Short mmCIF file of C-alpha atoms in Angstrom, two decimals:
data_model
loop_
_atom_site.label_atom_id
_atom_site.label_comp_id
_atom_site.label_asym_id
_atom_site.label_seq_id
_atom_site.Cartn_x
_atom_site.Cartn_y
_atom_site.Cartn_z
CA MET A 1476 45.67 127.26 6.12
CA ALA A 1477 43.40 129.00 5.58
CA ASP A 1478 42.96 128.93 1.49
CA GLU A 1479 44.23 125.90 2.13
CA VAL A 1480 42.09 123.04 0.16
CA VAL A 1481 41.48 119.57 1.33
CA LEU A 1482 41.84 117.43 -1.57
CA LEU A 1483 40.15 113.55 -1.73
CA ASN A 1484 42.95 111.09 -2.81
CA GLU A 1485 41.68 109.50 -6.23
CA LYS A 1486 43.60 106.28 -5.59
CA GLU A 1487 42.29 106.07 -2.39
CA THR A 1488 38.59 106.99 -3.16
CA ASN A 1489 38.26 104.03 -5.24
CA SER A 1490 39.33 101.50 -3.35
CA GLY A 1491 36.43 102.99 -0.96
CA ARG A 1492 38.54 104.39 1.59
CA ILE A 1493 37.53 108.20 2.14
CA THR A 1494 41.63 110.14 3.12
CA ALA A 1495 41.52 114.19 2.77
CA GLU A 1496 45.09 115.12 1.56
CA PRO A 1497 45.86 119.20 1.97
CA SER A 1498 47.04 120.65 -1.55
CA GLY A 1499 48.47 124.02 -1.96
CA GLU A 1500 46.93 124.11 -5.30
CA ASP A 1501 43.96 126.80 -6.28
CA PRO A 1502 40.45 124.17 -6.20
CA GLN A 1503 39.55 126.28 -8.97
CA GLN A 1504 42.78 125.21 -11.04
CA GLN A 1505 41.86 121.79 -10.25
CA THR A 1506 38.73 120.90 -11.05
CA ALA A 1507 38.88 122.75 -14.44
CA GLY A 1508 41.98 121.78 -14.56
CA ASP A 1509 43.88 122.34 -17.29
CA GLY A 1510 43.10 121.99 -20.74
CA ASP A 1511 44.88 119.54 -22.28
CA SER A 1512 42.68 116.66 -21.56
CA GLU A 1513 38.45 116.59 -21.24
CA SER A 1514 39.15 113.14 -19.68
CA ASP A 1515 41.14 114.56 -17.29
CA SER A 1516 38.40 116.86 -15.97
CA GLY A 1517 36.04 113.98 -16.59
CA GLU A 1518 37.27 111.43 -14.15
CA GLY A 1519 38.38 114.26 -11.66
CA CYS A 1520 34.33 115.02 -11.61
CA GLU A 1521 33.56 111.32 -11.37
CA ALA A 1522 35.32 110.60 -8.48
CA ARG A 1523 34.72 113.47 -6.54
CA SER A 1524 31.05 112.81 -6.69
CA LEU A 1525 31.67 108.84 -5.41
CA ALA A 1526 33.91 110.06 -3.18
CA GLU A 1527 30.92 112.12 -2.02
CA LYS A 1528 28.34 109.79 -1.94
CA ALA A 1529 30.76 107.58 -0.46
CA PHE A 1530 30.98 109.65 2.67
CA LEU A 1531 27.20 110.24 2.87
CA ARG A 1532 27.04 106.55 3.41
CA LYS A 1533 29.75 106.76 5.76
CA ASP A 1534 27.94 109.90 7.51
CA GLU A 1535 24.99 108.66 7.04
CA ALA A 1536 25.61 105.46 8.63
CA THR A 1537 27.63 107.14 11.32
CA ALA A 1538 24.67 108.43 12.38
CA SER A 1539 22.85 104.87 12.78
CA ASP A 1540 25.46 103.33 14.59
CA GLY A 1541 25.28 106.36 17.07
CA LEU A 1542 21.22 105.91 17.26
CA ARG A 1543 20.93 102.76 18.25
CA GLU A 1544 23.72 102.98 20.81
CA GLY A 1545 22.08 105.59 22.38
CA LEU A 1546 19.21 103.43 22.40
CA ALA A 1547 20.89 100.81 23.42
CA ASP A 1548 22.79 102.14 26.74
CA GLY A 1549 18.76 104.51 27.54
CA LYS A 1550 17.07 100.87 27.16
CA GLU A 1551 19.96 99.51 29.24
CA LYS A 1552 20.05 102.54 31.94
CA ALA A 1553 15.65 101.85 32.10
CA LEU A 1554 16.52 98.96 32.25
CA GLN A 1555 19.45 98.56 35.02
CA GLN A 1556 16.68 101.25 37.57
CA GLY A 1557 14.53 99.35 37.67
CA PHE A 1558 16.21 96.12 38.99
CA ASP A 1559 17.72 98.59 41.54
CA SER A 1560 14.43 99.51 42.22
CA GLY A 1561 12.70 96.60 42.36
CA PHE A 1562 16.04 95.05 44.35
CA LYS A 1563 15.88 97.71 47.06
CA GLN A 1564 12.10 97.13 47.52
CA GLY A 1565 12.68 93.29 48.24
CA PHE A 1566 15.14 93.81 50.52
CA GLN A 1567 13.46 96.06 52.86
CA LEU A 1568 10.44 93.26 52.71
CA VAL A 1569 11.82 90.77 53.04
CA GLU A 1570 14.43 92.46 56.01
CA ASN A 1571 11.12 93.03 57.46
CA ILE A 1572 9.68 89.58 57.39
CA SER A 1573 12.55 88.71 59.31
CA ILE A 1574 13.04 91.20 61.67
CA TRP A 1575 9.55 89.37 62.24
CA ARG A 1576 9.98 85.36 62.16
CA GLY A 1577 12.84 86.13 64.36
CA PHE A 1578 10.25 87.81 66.59
CA VAL A 1579 7.70 85.31 66.03
CA GLN A 1580 9.80 82.95 66.96
CA GLY A 1581 11.14 84.09 70.09
CA LEU A 1582 8.28 84.40 71.43
CA SER A 1583 7.24 80.64 71.03
CA THR A 1584 10.54 80.14 72.96
CA SER A 1585 9.63 82.25 75.74
CA ILE A 1586 6.20 80.72 75.20
CA LYS A 1587 7.71 76.96 75.88
CA LYS A 1588 8.42 77.29 78.97
CA LEU A 1589 5.39 78.05 79.81
CA ASP A 1590 3.33 75.26 81.43
CA SER A 1591 -0.56 77.03 79.43
CA GLY A 1592 -1.08 79.02 76.05
CA GLN A 1593 -0.77 75.75 74.15
CA GLU A 1594 -3.06 77.00 71.63
CA GLU A 1595 -1.07 80.18 70.96
CA LYS A 1596 1.64 78.52 70.90
CA LYS A 1597 0.48 76.74 67.88
CA GLN A 1598 -0.68 79.45 66.57
CA LEU A 1599 2.52 81.29 67.47
CA TYR A 1600 4.14 77.71 65.12
CA ALA A 1601 1.53 78.31 62.40
CA LEU A 1602 2.43 82.41 62.38
CA TYR A 1603 5.83 81.71 62.06
CA GLY A 1604 5.52 79.64 59.12
CA LYS A 1605 3.74 81.86 57.56
CA LEU A 1606 6.44 84.19 57.72
CA LEU A 1607 9.11 82.14 56.54
CA GLU A 1608 6.49 81.18 53.17
CA PHE A 1609 6.59 84.55 52.67
CA GLU A 1610 10.29 85.18 52.73
CA GLN A 1611 10.91 82.49 50.63
CA LYS A 1612 7.52 84.31 48.12
CA VAL A 1613 9.51 87.71 48.23
CA ILE A 1614 12.97 85.86 47.10
CA ASN A 1615 11.74 83.80 44.95
CA SER A 1616 9.30 86.70 42.81
CA GLU A 1617 7.12 83.77 43.63
CA ALA A 1618 4.04 86.56 44.10
CA PRO A 1619 3.88 90.59 43.76
CA LEU A 1620 5.34 92.06 45.98
CA GLU A 1621 2.12 94.21 47.48
CA GLU A 1622 -0.06 90.97 47.75
CA ILE A 1623 3.09 89.87 50.52
CA ARG A 1624 2.26 93.23 52.40
CA GLY A 1625 -0.82 92.77 52.68
CA GLN A 1626 -0.36 88.92 53.71
CA MET A 1627 2.37 90.81 56.46
CA GLU A 1628 -0.32 92.81 57.82
CA GLN A 1629 -2.58 89.96 58.65
CA VAL A 1630 -0.05 87.98 60.10
CA LYS A 1631 1.24 90.96 62.17
CA LYS A 1632 -2.77 91.43 62.94
CA ASP A 1633 -2.68 87.79 64.23
CA ILE A 1634 0.52 87.98 66.00
CA LYS A 1635 -0.78 91.04 68.54
CA THR A 1636 -4.12 89.08 68.91
CA VAL A 1637 -1.92 85.68 70.19
CA LEU A 1638 0.04 88.07 72.50
CA ASN A 1639 -2.79 89.48 73.41
CA THR A 1640 -4.59 86.29 74.67
CA LEU A 1641 -1.06 85.75 76.46
CA GLY A 1642 -1.10 88.94 78.29
CA MET A 1643 2.14 89.65 76.50
CA ALA A 1644 0.63 92.60 74.36
CA HIS A 1645 3.73 94.77 75.70
CA LEU A 1646 6.01 93.20 73.69
CA LEU A 1647 4.77 94.76 70.72
CA ASP A 1648 6.12 98.39 71.43
CA THR A 1649 9.32 97.35 70.27
CA MET A 1650 7.55 96.78 66.95
CA THR A 1651 5.74 99.62 66.15
CA ASP A 1652 8.71 100.86 63.86
CA LEU A 1653 8.19 97.76 61.39
#
């Protein structure tokens, strides 16, 4: 099998397709021809040259296509990783905001039953509104996450102040992890 030579099919070479057929003939005999006609060896060399050029063009095109596909795949993977990371960060922030919003709403409901603390009720409603606004900003990508995180810290301090005023600071112990 190692002595077999692969020769190009001349008819397919001229049509633009390159195929190879094994042949039992010696390649030196083929290139030299049978010596009867000079035109036979000239046509064979020309066909071989055309086939080699076509092969090189296809080889270069394959390499270019491979490079393009590789770049596209790399960009897609990087884009997906960025999306996944951003989604995770945004989700965690929205989850945190929602928990605080639920906490503030629960406080507001509890304080409604008290006769005192009207000012604190108003403050809690305002803080609830801010939390709702932050949640929407994250969901709609209207502000950078770091900016909203900073604003969240201020709202948490304001909630703590209201709870201290009402004598309910102990309720913050449940929220320390957030």
